[in-house]
Short mmCIF file of C-alpha atoms and ligand atoms in Angstrom, two decimals:
data_model
loop_
_atom_site.label_atom_id
_atom_site.label_comp_id
_atom_site.label_asym_id
_atom_site.label_seq_id
_atom_site.Cartn_x
_atom_site.Cartn_y
_atom_site.Cartn_z
CA MET A 1 114.57 128.04 137.20
CA THR A 2 115.80 131.25 138.83
CA GLY A 3 112.53 131.92 140.66
CA LEU A 4 112.47 128.52 142.28
CA PRO A 5 114.97 128.91 145.15
CA THR A 6 113.33 132.16 146.28
CA SER A 7 109.91 130.60 146.48
CA ARG A 8 111.43 127.69 148.39
CA LEU A 9 113.03 130.06 150.87
CA ARG A 10 109.69 131.68 151.39
CA ASP A 11 108.23 128.26 152.27
CA LEU A 12 110.69 127.73 155.12
CA PRO A 13 108.72 127.66 158.40
CA SER A 14 109.24 130.36 160.98
CA VAL A 15 110.99 129.71 164.30
CA ASP A 16 107.59 129.95 165.99
CA ARG A 17 106.07 127.39 163.67
CA VAL A 18 108.90 124.92 164.49
CA LEU A 19 108.56 125.64 168.19
CA ARG A 20 104.91 124.54 168.03
CA THR A 21 105.83 120.99 166.94
CA SER A 22 105.68 118.25 169.57
CA ARG A 23 109.39 117.50 169.03
CA ALA A 24 110.32 121.09 169.80
CA ALA A 25 108.08 120.97 172.88
CA ALA A 26 110.04 117.94 174.06
CA ALA A 27 113.29 119.79 173.39
CA VAL A 28 112.07 122.83 175.36
CA GLU A 29 111.13 120.55 178.23
CA ARG A 30 114.66 119.10 178.33
CA PHE A 31 116.90 121.99 177.27
CA GLY A 32 114.82 125.12 177.94
CA GLN A 33 113.21 127.72 175.69
CA GLN A 34 116.27 129.81 175.05
CA SER A 35 118.63 127.02 173.95
CA THR A 36 115.93 125.36 171.86
CA THR A 37 115.11 128.58 170.04
CA ARG A 38 118.78 129.13 169.31
CA ALA A 39 119.16 125.57 168.01
CA ILE A 40 116.10 125.98 165.76
CA ARG A 41 117.58 129.20 164.37
CA ASP A 42 120.80 127.32 163.60
CA ALA A 43 118.85 124.50 161.96
CA LEU A 44 116.90 127.03 159.88
CA GLU A 45 120.08 128.79 158.89
CA GLU A 46 121.52 125.57 157.53
CA ALA A 47 118.22 124.66 155.83
CA ARG A 48 118.17 128.06 154.13
CA ALA A 49 121.62 127.47 152.68
CA ALA A 50 120.61 123.96 151.59
CA CYS A 51 117.48 125.31 149.88
CA ARG A 52 119.53 127.87 148.00
CA ALA A 53 121.57 124.96 146.73
CA GLY A 54 118.39 123.27 145.51
CA ALA A 55 117.31 121.08 148.44
CA GLU A 56 113.70 120.49 149.38
CA VAL A 57 112.14 122.64 152.08
CA PRO A 58 112.16 120.59 155.29
CA ALA A 59 109.01 120.06 157.35
CA PRO A 60 108.78 121.89 160.71
CA SER A 61 109.12 118.59 162.58
CA ASP A 62 112.31 117.76 160.63
CA LEU A 63 113.76 121.12 161.62
CA ALA A 64 112.81 120.41 165.23
CA ALA A 65 114.54 117.02 164.99
CA ASP A 66 117.65 118.72 163.60
CA ALA A 67 117.57 121.20 166.49
CA LEU A 68 117.27 118.31 168.94
CA VAL A 69 120.35 116.63 167.48
CA ARG A 70 122.24 119.91 167.88
CA LEU A 71 121.09 120.28 171.48
CA LYS A 72 122.14 116.74 172.36
CA ALA A 73 125.51 117.19 170.73
CA ALA A 74 126.09 120.39 172.67
CA GLU A 75 125.13 118.67 175.90
CA ARG A 76 127.62 115.84 175.49
CA PRO A 77 130.60 116.42 177.78
CA SER A 78 133.64 117.84 176.07
CA LEU A 79 135.88 115.73 178.30
CA ARG A 80 134.62 112.46 176.87
CA PRO A 81 135.76 108.91 177.50
CA VAL A 82 137.68 107.38 174.61
CA PHE A 83 139.12 103.96 173.85
CA ASN A 84 142.88 104.36 174.19
CA LEU A 85 144.24 101.91 171.63
CA THR A 86 147.43 103.89 171.06
CA GLY A 87 149.52 101.30 172.86
CA THR A 88 150.72 103.91 175.36
CA VAL A 89 149.31 102.99 178.74
CA LEU A 90 150.04 106.25 180.58
CA HIS A 91 149.16 108.60 177.72
CA THR A 92 149.52 112.18 178.94
CA ASN A 93 147.13 113.53 176.27
CA LEU A 94 144.55 110.89 177.16
CA GLY A 95 144.66 111.58 180.88
CA ARG A 96 147.40 109.19 182.12
CA ALA A 97 146.46 106.71 184.87
CA LEU A 98 142.96 105.30 185.10
CA ILE A 99 142.17 105.36 188.78
CA ALA A 100 140.92 102.30 190.63
CA GLY A 101 137.26 101.73 191.41
CA GLU A 102 138.08 102.21 195.09
CA ALA A 103 139.56 105.63 194.27
CA SER A 104 136.58 106.83 192.23
CA GLU A 105 134.28 105.64 194.98
CA ALA A 106 136.27 107.60 197.59
CA MET A 107 136.19 110.63 195.33
CA ARG A 108 132.45 110.42 194.83
CA ALA A 109 131.89 110.20 198.58
CA ALA A 110 134.14 113.22 199.23
CA MET A 111 132.37 115.17 196.50
CA GLY A 112 128.84 115.16 197.79
CA GLU A 113 129.43 115.27 201.54
CA ALA A 114 131.17 117.49 204.03
CA VAL A 115 134.50 115.85 204.91
CA ALA A 116 136.95 116.31 207.76
CA LEU A 117 139.50 117.82 205.38
CA GLU A 118 141.28 120.05 207.87
CA PHE A 119 139.45 118.99 210.99
CA ASP A 120 140.61 116.59 213.68
CA ILE A 121 137.53 114.54 214.56
CA ARG A 122 139.13 113.21 217.74
CA THR A 123 139.92 116.57 219.33
CA GLY A 124 137.41 118.73 217.49
CA ARG A 125 140.21 121.11 216.59
CA ARG A 126 141.63 122.23 213.31
CA GLY A 127 143.50 119.47 211.49
CA GLU A 128 145.84 119.35 208.52
CA ARG A 129 145.11 118.14 205.03
CA ASP A 130 148.38 116.22 204.93
CA ASP A 131 147.38 114.20 208.01
CA HIS A 132 145.19 111.96 205.85
CA LEU A 133 148.11 110.72 203.84
CA ARG A 134 151.28 111.21 205.87
CA THR A 135 151.29 107.89 207.73
CA LEU A 136 150.26 105.99 204.64
CA ILE A 137 152.96 107.50 202.39
CA CYS A 138 155.65 107.20 205.03
CA GLY A 139 154.71 103.57 205.57
CA LEU A 140 155.04 102.81 201.88
CA THR A 141 158.28 104.71 201.29
CA GLY A 142 160.18 104.60 204.57
CA ALA A 143 160.28 108.40 204.55
CA GLU A 144 160.08 110.48 207.70
CA ASP A 145 157.47 112.91 206.43
CA ALA A 146 155.37 113.61 203.34
CA THR A 147 153.19 116.17 201.64
CA VAL A 148 151.23 116.35 198.39
CA VAL A 149 150.69 119.09 195.82
CA ASN A 150 149.02 119.57 192.45
CA ASN A 151 151.49 117.56 190.34
CA ASN A 152 155.14 116.65 190.24
CA ALA A 153 156.03 119.84 188.36
CA ALA A 154 154.55 121.72 191.33
CA ALA A 155 156.47 119.49 193.73
CA VAL A 156 159.77 120.34 192.01
CA LEU A 157 158.89 124.03 191.85
CA LEU A 158 157.89 124.20 195.50
CA VAL A 159 160.90 122.28 196.81
CA LEU A 160 163.40 124.33 194.82
CA ASN A 161 161.68 127.59 195.69
CA THR A 162 161.78 126.67 199.36
CA LEU A 163 165.36 125.46 199.54
CA SER A 164 167.22 127.35 196.83
CA LEU A 165 165.48 130.70 196.32
CA GLY A 166 168.29 133.10 195.43
CA ARG A 167 170.79 130.30 195.99
CA GLU A 168 172.48 127.81 193.75
CA ALA A 169 170.97 124.52 192.61
CA VAL A 170 173.67 122.19 191.38
CA VAL A 171 172.56 119.80 188.63
CA SER A 172 174.26 117.57 186.07
CA ARG A 173 174.03 118.67 182.41
CA GLY A 174 172.92 115.15 181.55
CA GLU A 175 169.80 115.61 183.67
CA LEU A 176 168.46 118.90 182.31
CA ILE A 177 165.60 117.23 180.51
CA GLU A 178 162.42 118.39 178.84
CA ILE A 179 159.22 116.59 179.79
CA GLY A 180 156.66 117.48 177.17
CA GLY A 181 156.79 120.81 175.34
CA SER A 182 156.21 123.23 178.16
CA PHE A 183 158.10 121.63 181.03
CA ARG A 184 161.85 122.01 180.85
CA MET A 185 163.88 121.34 183.93
CA PRO A 186 166.19 124.39 183.58
CA ASP A 187 163.18 126.69 183.09
CA ILE A 188 161.32 125.42 186.11
CA MET A 189 164.47 125.68 188.22
CA THR A 190 165.00 129.27 187.15
CA ARG A 191 161.33 130.12 187.75
CA ALA A 192 161.64 128.61 191.20
CA GLY A 193 164.19 131.32 191.89
CA ALA A 194 167.21 129.03 191.94
CA LYS A 195 170.49 129.91 190.28
CA LEU A 196 171.18 127.02 188.01
CA VAL A 197 174.70 125.62 188.28
CA GLU A 198 175.21 123.11 185.50
CA ILE A 199 178.00 120.66 186.02
CA GLY A 200 179.64 117.85 184.08
CA THR A 201 178.84 117.21 180.44
CA THR A 202 175.88 115.74 178.60
CA ASN A 203 177.24 112.22 178.78
CA ARG A 204 179.57 112.22 181.80
CA THR A 205 179.38 113.71 185.27
CA HIS A 206 181.80 112.75 188.05
CA PRO A 207 181.86 113.15 191.84
CA ARG A 208 184.60 115.78 191.48
CA ASP A 209 182.22 117.91 189.37
CA TYR A 210 179.79 118.06 192.28
CA LEU A 211 182.56 118.55 194.83
CA SER A 212 184.01 121.54 193.04
CA ALA A 213 180.61 123.14 192.39
CA ILE A 214 179.22 122.93 195.94
CA GLY A 215 180.07 126.04 197.93
CA PRO A 216 178.71 128.49 200.49
CA SER A 217 175.94 129.72 198.17
CA THR A 218 174.67 126.27 197.25
CA GLY A 219 171.03 125.75 198.24
CA VAL A 220 170.52 122.20 196.99
CA VAL A 221 172.05 119.44 194.96
CA PHE A 222 169.40 118.35 192.50
CA LYS A 223 169.24 114.93 190.88
CA VAL A 224 166.73 114.16 188.15
CA HIS A 225 165.81 110.64 187.14
CA THR A 226 166.09 110.98 183.37
CA SER A 227 163.04 108.87 182.91
CA ASN A 228 162.26 109.77 179.32
CA TYR A 229 165.56 109.21 177.59
CA ARG A 230 168.75 107.27 178.00
CA ILE A 231 172.31 107.94 176.97
CA ASP A 232 174.29 104.87 176.02
CA GLY A 233 177.96 104.47 175.28
CA PHE A 234 180.69 106.52 176.96
CA THR A 235 178.76 107.67 179.99
CA ALA A 236 179.28 108.27 183.68
CA GLU A 237 176.73 109.25 186.26
CA VAL A 238 177.13 109.75 189.98
CA SER A 239 174.76 107.31 191.66
CA ALA A 240 172.11 108.57 194.03
CA ARG A 241 173.88 106.88 196.93
CA GLU A 242 177.27 108.38 196.12
CA LEU A 243 175.74 111.80 195.60
CA ALA A 244 173.89 111.58 198.92
CA ALA A 245 177.23 110.97 200.66
CA ILE A 246 178.76 114.01 198.95
CA ALA A 247 175.79 116.24 199.77
CA ARG A 248 175.71 115.08 203.38
CA GLU A 249 179.41 115.69 203.83
CA ARG A 250 178.99 119.23 202.47
CA GLY A 251 175.83 119.85 204.51
CA VAL A 252 173.58 120.54 201.50
CA PRO A 253 170.23 118.78 200.94
CA LEU A 254 169.97 116.36 198.03
CA ILE A 255 166.69 116.59 196.14
CA HIS A 256 165.89 113.61 193.93
CA ASP A 257 163.17 114.08 191.32
CA LEU A 258 162.13 110.55 190.42
CA GLY A 259 159.49 111.57 187.88
CA SER A 260 157.30 108.53 187.59
CA GLY A 261 158.28 107.16 190.96
CA THR A 262 156.98 103.69 191.56
CA LEU A 263 156.31 102.36 195.05
CA ILE A 264 156.94 98.73 194.17
CA ASP A 265 159.47 96.67 192.26
CA LEU A 266 157.96 96.41 188.80
CA ALA A 267 160.20 93.47 187.91
CA GLN A 268 157.71 91.16 189.63
CA TYR A 269 155.21 92.05 186.88
CA GLY A 270 157.64 91.39 184.05
CA LEU A 271 158.59 95.05 183.66
CA THR A 272 162.06 96.53 183.97
CA HIS A 273 163.09 97.50 187.47
CA GLU A 274 162.62 101.23 187.98
CA PRO A 275 164.13 102.82 191.10
CA THR A 276 161.41 102.90 193.75
CA VAL A 277 160.72 105.81 196.06
CA GLY A 278 161.76 103.65 199.00
CA GLU A 279 165.11 102.98 197.33
CA ALA A 280 165.67 106.67 196.65
CA ILE A 281 165.03 107.40 200.33
CA ALA A 282 167.23 104.50 201.45
CA ASP A 283 169.97 105.77 199.12
CA GLY A 284 170.01 108.94 201.18
CA ALA A 285 168.02 111.58 199.27
CA ASP A 286 166.79 114.26 201.64
CA LEU A 287 163.64 114.89 199.62
CA VAL A 288 162.15 112.82 196.80
CA THR A 289 159.50 114.11 194.40
CA PHE A 290 157.28 112.01 192.11
CA SER A 291 153.95 111.95 190.26
CA GLY A 292 150.62 110.57 191.44
CA ASP A 293 149.24 109.68 188.01
CA LYS A 294 152.16 107.94 186.38
CA LEU A 295 153.26 104.49 187.56
CA LEU A 296 151.65 105.03 190.95
CA GLY A 297 148.29 104.78 189.18
CA GLY A 298 146.39 107.45 191.09
CA PRO A 299 145.01 110.94 190.42
CA GLN A 300 147.15 113.83 189.22
CA ALA A 301 149.31 114.82 192.18
CA GLY A 302 152.89 115.52 193.16
CA LEU A 303 154.28 113.78 196.21
CA ILE A 304 157.17 115.14 198.26
CA VAL A 305 158.67 112.77 200.80
CA GLY A 306 161.73 112.86 203.04
CA ARG A 307 163.22 114.76 205.97
CA LYS A 308 160.74 116.33 208.37
CA ASP A 309 162.73 119.51 208.99
CA LEU A 310 162.87 120.19 205.25
CA LEU A 311 159.18 119.39 204.78
CA ASP A 312 158.36 121.80 207.60
CA GLU A 313 160.08 124.50 205.54
CA VAL A 314 158.26 123.40 202.39
CA ASN A 315 154.93 123.58 204.22
CA ARG A 316 155.68 127.08 205.50
CA ASN A 317 156.29 128.34 201.95
CA PRO A 318 153.30 130.57 201.01
CA MET A 319 153.36 128.97 197.55
CA LYS A 320 152.18 125.72 199.10
CA ARG A 321 148.69 127.19 199.40
CA ALA A 322 148.57 127.84 195.67
CA LEU A 323 149.72 124.34 194.81
CA ARG A 324 147.82 122.25 197.33
CA LEU A 325 145.55 119.33 196.53
CA ASP A 326 141.76 119.47 196.74
CA LYS A 327 139.61 117.04 198.75
CA LEU A 328 138.63 114.97 195.71
CA ARG A 329 142.14 114.09 194.72
CA LEU A 330 143.18 113.62 198.34
CA ALA A 331 140.39 111.06 198.66
CA ALA A 332 141.41 109.31 195.44
CA LEU A 333 145.07 109.30 196.40
CA GLU A 334 144.36 107.89 199.85
CA ALA A 335 142.25 105.07 198.38
CA THR A 336 144.91 104.35 195.73
CA LEU A 337 147.72 104.20 198.28
CA LYS A 338 145.69 101.89 200.48
CA LEU A 339 145.58 99.36 197.65
CA TYR A 340 149.36 99.09 198.00
CA ARG A 341 148.95 97.68 201.48
CA ASN A 342 147.77 94.45 199.88
CA PRO A 343 150.40 93.76 197.19
CA ASP A 344 148.88 90.37 196.34
CA ARG A 345 145.80 91.93 194.83
CA LEU A 346 147.40 95.10 193.50
CA ALA A 347 147.72 94.01 189.86
CA GLU A 348 144.05 93.12 189.86
CA ARG A 349 142.75 96.29 191.52
CA LEU A 350 145.02 98.99 190.15
CA PRO A 351 144.14 99.57 186.47
CA THR A 352 147.56 100.97 185.47
CA LEU A 353 149.35 97.91 186.78
CA ARG A 354 146.69 95.56 185.46
CA LEU A 355 147.11 96.99 181.96
CA LEU A 356 150.91 97.00 182.13
CA ALA A 357 150.94 93.40 183.35
CA ARG A 358 148.44 92.10 180.77
CA SER A 359 149.92 89.19 178.86
CA ALA A 360 150.51 89.29 175.12
CA VAL A 361 148.72 85.93 174.84
CA ASP A 362 145.56 87.38 176.38
CA ILE A 363 145.74 90.44 174.13
CA ALA A 364 146.29 88.31 171.01
CA ALA A 365 143.21 86.23 171.81
CA GLN A 366 141.19 89.42 172.08
CA ALA A 367 142.57 90.62 168.75
CA ARG A 368 141.44 87.37 167.10
CA ARG A 369 137.95 87.80 168.57
CA LEU A 370 137.62 91.38 167.36
CA ALA A 371 139.20 91.06 163.91
CA PRO A 372 136.12 89.58 162.17
CA LEU A 373 133.96 92.31 163.66
CA PHE A 374 136.16 95.12 162.36
CA SER A 375 136.49 93.34 159.04
CA ASN A 376 132.74 93.14 158.80
CA ILE A 377 132.01 96.81 159.44
CA LEU A 378 134.91 98.09 157.33
CA GLY A 379 133.99 96.03 154.26
CA ASP A 380 136.19 95.11 151.29
CA GLU A 381 138.07 98.38 151.16
CA PHE A 382 140.23 97.50 154.16
CA ALA A 383 142.31 94.53 155.21
CA VAL A 384 142.16 93.75 158.93
CA ASP A 385 145.13 91.76 160.23
CA VAL A 386 145.83 90.41 163.69
CA VAL A 387 149.36 91.61 164.49
CA GLU A 388 151.97 91.54 167.20
CA CYS A 389 153.00 95.00 168.35
CA ARG A 390 154.78 96.70 171.24
CA SER A 391 153.12 98.89 173.87
CA GLN A 392 154.82 101.62 175.87
CA VAL A 393 154.47 102.54 179.51
CA GLY A 394 154.23 106.24 178.61
CA SER A 395 154.63 109.49 180.54
CA GLY A 396 158.36 109.19 180.24
CA ALA A 397 158.52 106.05 182.36
CA LEU A 398 160.77 103.22 181.15
CA PRO A 399 161.14 104.82 177.71
CA LEU A 400 163.14 102.13 176.04
CA ASP A 401 161.24 99.20 177.42
CA THR A 402 158.35 98.24 175.23
CA LEU A 403 155.92 95.52 176.20
CA PRO A 404 154.98 92.72 173.81
CA SER A 405 151.38 93.28 172.83
CA GLY A 406 148.89 92.53 170.12
CA GLY A 407 146.23 94.24 168.10
CA LEU A 408 144.77 94.91 164.70
CA ALA A 409 146.47 96.52 161.74
CA ILE A 410 143.94 98.00 159.36
CA SER A 411 145.20 98.94 155.91
CA PRO A 412 143.36 100.25 152.86
CA GLN A 413 143.34 97.79 149.94
CA SER A 414 144.06 100.61 147.51
CA GLY A 415 146.96 101.96 149.51
CA SER A 416 146.12 105.64 149.93
CA GLY A 417 147.16 107.69 152.93
CA GLN A 418 143.96 109.66 152.66
CA ALA A 419 141.91 106.49 153.16
CA LEU A 420 143.76 105.86 156.43
CA GLU A 421 143.11 109.38 157.68
CA THR A 422 139.43 109.02 156.80
CA LEU A 423 139.26 105.70 158.61
CA ALA A 424 140.99 107.14 161.70
CA ALA A 425 138.51 110.04 161.64
CA ALA A 426 135.55 107.65 161.32
CA LEU A 427 136.75 105.70 164.36
CA ARG A 428 137.16 108.96 166.28
CA ALA A 429 133.58 109.88 165.34
CA LEU A 430 132.13 106.84 167.15
CA PRO A 431 130.04 107.49 170.29
CA VAL A 432 133.14 106.47 172.27
CA PRO A 433 135.98 107.64 170.02
CA VAL A 434 138.53 104.94 169.21
CA ILE A 435 142.10 106.29 169.12
CA GLY A 436 144.79 104.22 167.44
CA ARG A 437 148.11 105.09 165.85
CA ILE A 438 149.08 105.28 162.20
CA GLU A 439 152.16 103.26 161.49
CA LYS A 440 153.61 102.13 158.15
CA GLN A 441 150.53 102.51 155.94
CA ALA A 442 148.23 100.97 158.55
CA LEU A 443 146.08 102.10 161.43
CA VAL A 444 147.25 100.01 164.37
CA LEU A 445 144.87 99.39 167.25
CA ASP A 446 146.92 98.07 170.17
CA LEU A 447 144.42 96.25 172.38
CA ARG A 448 146.45 96.28 175.61
CA CYS A 449 144.18 98.92 177.17
CA LEU A 450 140.89 97.49 175.90
CA GLU A 451 139.17 96.08 178.95
CA ASP A 452 135.57 96.84 178.02
CA GLU A 453 135.30 94.55 175.01
CA ALA A 454 131.49 94.45 175.13
CA GLY A 455 131.49 98.25 175.15
CA MET A 456 133.69 98.27 172.06
CA VAL A 457 131.38 95.83 170.25
CA ALA A 458 128.33 97.98 171.07
CA ASN A 459 130.25 101.08 170.03
CA LEU A 460 131.15 99.65 166.64
CA ALA A 461 127.47 99.16 165.84
CA SER A 462 127.32 102.94 165.26
CA PHE A 463 130.18 102.91 162.76
CA SER A 464 129.64 104.86 159.57
CA PRO A 465 132.47 104.92 156.98
CA GLY A 466 132.14 108.66 156.40
CA GLY A 467 132.40 109.24 160.13
CA GLY A 468 128.89 110.72 160.27
CA GLY A 469 129.17 110.93 164.03
CA ALA A 470 126.00 109.29 165.23
CA VAL A 471 124.71 111.24 168.19
CA VAL A 472 122.91 109.09 170.71
C1 LIG B 1 156.76 113.59 184.54
C2 LIG B 1 157.92 114.21 185.21
C3 LIG B 1 157.79 115.43 185.87
C4 LIG B 1 156.50 116.19 185.88
O1 LIG B 1 155.50 115.51 186.57
P1 LIG B 1 153.96 115.93 186.42
O2 LIG B 1 153.26 115.05 187.41
O3 LIG B 1 153.59 115.66 185.01
O4 LIG B 1 153.84 117.36 186.76
C5 LIG B 1 158.89 115.95 186.51
N1 LIG B 1 160.06 115.30 186.49
C6 LIG B 1 160.24 114.11 185.86
C7 LIG B 1 161.58 113.45 185.87
C8 LIG B 1 159.18 113.52 185.19
O5 LIG B 1 159.32 112.35 184.57
#
């Protein structure tokens, strides 16, 4: 018995022997000599351990096949598409807005060709990157001027650094929010070089609080749309319009960070009205900042709109260069914004809006179509129920407004939490990982964001209960 494993180990083929198989030759052709050799070594390493544990010695061509699987797995992009069935449409960890076909097309064109990024084709002179978007953004928001940067966090940082470096930024205590672990309003304000002047209380801030705080060393009055939480009960907030009047009277700019910042009234799509950028401008904010990849439905970006004299200062800030947008996202943003010029077709062309506006009836019908399929692949161990559920907008937008939706609740017949985790892992191991949410002893798949139903059906054909992770 004891001699057996050793003799088996001796029978393992050499790297060279495996390399001479036709499968390895095909692998070399596709992945190169060096990577293939490394993959064969890894395959041999694992085979050696398996043999020690009593497994049969694999044939050279089996080892080559194993190496090929490893090479293919390593080649698969790390940033892979997934099915977002979490029920959160703008899921920050899953990449927020899906951009429109028009936007990806514009991006692709800008990627492979030289573009007139900072070049005025008419005059042949140097142009400005903001020229591509300024007219468009101003037209959609009623603002005088506009610029774009990396994201809204950058927009806030840049504006505060420009207008309140070494000066005071007056902000209500009720608006000092945290947006995801690493972005806290007070921290970003401090890092921007502003001296934070907190006024009012968590639940109530009055005009007199602003009036007594604004003085000769005030750089800006800062208002934050507390998009990701709401205080109810005994509350008081100074409206944007009222605050604009106070700031104007005192000669200090009012900066309004809208966060999600929608360009249109969402009420027409059955969602709760969220203050639009146009409204914030009309209410008298001097500068408004908002995200490109939240409700706007475009690429990651931060938009700054408002008074031209202030934007001139913002653009002169050397930090602007470090925060500016690249040509790909400029192209995508331009194409996205252009969709807004035809509001009638917006809900059809802009994926974020299309998903948010999807009717619960439509989603429920899809759930009924897919239930038997899931039931079939999951077998007797799981119950698959068509359920009503609630989706969320996500990214801090409209936090308390959930949308009626539908989906599948999958629960293990023998009620163990471990079975649910294993199931969730098996769905994540599919060629296109399926991400749901675990809720009350069930894995819930909210189908609001499932547009590619045929893709899902094809994907499920690779399901293996252990989550073997079929590599195609
Ligand atoms: C989301 C958000 C931000 C940050 O925007 P990013 O585009 O994620 O950088 C800033 N302020 C508010 C109020 C937000 O909701």
